[in-house]
Coordinates of C-alpha atoms in Angstrom, one line a residue:
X1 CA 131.3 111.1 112.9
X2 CA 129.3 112.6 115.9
X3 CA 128.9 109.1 117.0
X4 CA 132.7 108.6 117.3
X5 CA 133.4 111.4 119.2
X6 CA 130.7 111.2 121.8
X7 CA 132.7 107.7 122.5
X8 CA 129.9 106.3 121.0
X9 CA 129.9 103.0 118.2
X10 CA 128.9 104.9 114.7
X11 CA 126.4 103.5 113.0
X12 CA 127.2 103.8 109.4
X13 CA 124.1 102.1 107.3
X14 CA 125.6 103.6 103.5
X15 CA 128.1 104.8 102.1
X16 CA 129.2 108.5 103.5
X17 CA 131.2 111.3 101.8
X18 CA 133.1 114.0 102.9
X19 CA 135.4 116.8 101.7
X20 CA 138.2 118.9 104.1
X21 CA 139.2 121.7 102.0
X22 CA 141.9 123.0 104.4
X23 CA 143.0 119.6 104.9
X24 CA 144.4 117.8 108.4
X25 CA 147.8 117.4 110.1
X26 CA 148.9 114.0 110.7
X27 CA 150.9 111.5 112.1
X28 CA 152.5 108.8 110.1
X29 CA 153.7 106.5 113.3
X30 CA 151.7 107.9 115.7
X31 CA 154.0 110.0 117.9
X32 CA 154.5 113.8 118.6
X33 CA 156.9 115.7 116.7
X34 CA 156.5 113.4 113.4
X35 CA 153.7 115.2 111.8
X36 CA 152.9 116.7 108.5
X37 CA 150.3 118.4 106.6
X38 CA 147.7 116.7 104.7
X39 CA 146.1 118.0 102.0
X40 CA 142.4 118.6 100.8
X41 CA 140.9 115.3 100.4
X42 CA 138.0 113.3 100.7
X43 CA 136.9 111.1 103.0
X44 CA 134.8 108.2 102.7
X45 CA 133.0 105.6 105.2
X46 CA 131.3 102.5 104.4
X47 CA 128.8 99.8 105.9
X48 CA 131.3 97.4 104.7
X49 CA 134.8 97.7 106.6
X50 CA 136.1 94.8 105.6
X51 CA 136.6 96.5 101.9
X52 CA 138.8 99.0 103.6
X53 CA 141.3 96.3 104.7
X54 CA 143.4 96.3 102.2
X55 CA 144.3 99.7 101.2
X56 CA 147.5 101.9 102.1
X57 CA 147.6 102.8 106.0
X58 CA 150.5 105.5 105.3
X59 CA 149.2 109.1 105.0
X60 CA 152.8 110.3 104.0
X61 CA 153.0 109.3 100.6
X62 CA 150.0 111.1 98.7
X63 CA 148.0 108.2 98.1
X64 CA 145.3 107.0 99.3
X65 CA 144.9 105.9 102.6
X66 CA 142.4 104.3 105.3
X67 CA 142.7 106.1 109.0
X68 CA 140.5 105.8 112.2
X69 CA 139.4 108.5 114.8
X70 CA 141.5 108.2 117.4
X71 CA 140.3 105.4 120.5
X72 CA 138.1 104.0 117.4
X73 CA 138.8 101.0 115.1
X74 CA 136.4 102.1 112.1
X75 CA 138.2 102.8 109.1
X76 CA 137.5 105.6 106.4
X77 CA 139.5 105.9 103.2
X78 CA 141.1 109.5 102.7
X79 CA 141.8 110.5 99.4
X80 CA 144.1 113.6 98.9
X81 CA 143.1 115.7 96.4
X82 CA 146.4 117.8 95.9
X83 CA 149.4 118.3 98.6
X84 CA 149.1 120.4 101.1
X85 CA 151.9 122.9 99.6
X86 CA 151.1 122.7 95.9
X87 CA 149.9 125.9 94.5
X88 CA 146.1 125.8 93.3
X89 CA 146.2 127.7 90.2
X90 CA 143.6 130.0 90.3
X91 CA 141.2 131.4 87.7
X92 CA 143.7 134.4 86.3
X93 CA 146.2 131.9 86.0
X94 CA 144.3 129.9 83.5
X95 CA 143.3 133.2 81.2

């Protein structure tokens, strides 16, 4: 990651994990004004991009999805945990 925003080529030797609790806003076509909130998810690099080729490139939809850092062509696979605006039931809920 520090790699790719230094403007630098990552070097990713293994498999990496990551979590964003808050989530991220995106863009589903790349444009201003056509954003939306994604949830927590995961995030996941691998040595191996050619494994990320096939998967979902539309982070509207919930599912899965492989993104790049922006003026970079590595992928990473996201996967939402929950949408942004569903309620996480919290610990007196479930009592």
């Amino acid at each position: 990651m520090q790699d790719s925003l230094a403007g630098r080529t990552p070097h990713i030797d293994r498999i990496g994990i990551s979590y964003m609790y808050f989530g991220a806003w995106q863009s589903k076509d790349g444009f201003s004004g056509h954003e939306f909130h994604v949830g927590p998810h995961l995030m996941i690099v691998s040595p191996r991009q050619d494994d990320f080729q096939g998967f979902n490139r539309d982070p509207s939809n919930g599912m899965p999805y492989v993104a790049h850092l922006p003026h970079r062509t590595e992928l990473y696979l996201v996967m939402p945990v929950r949408q942004w605006d569903e309620r996480q039931a919290s610990y007196r809920d479930l009592a």
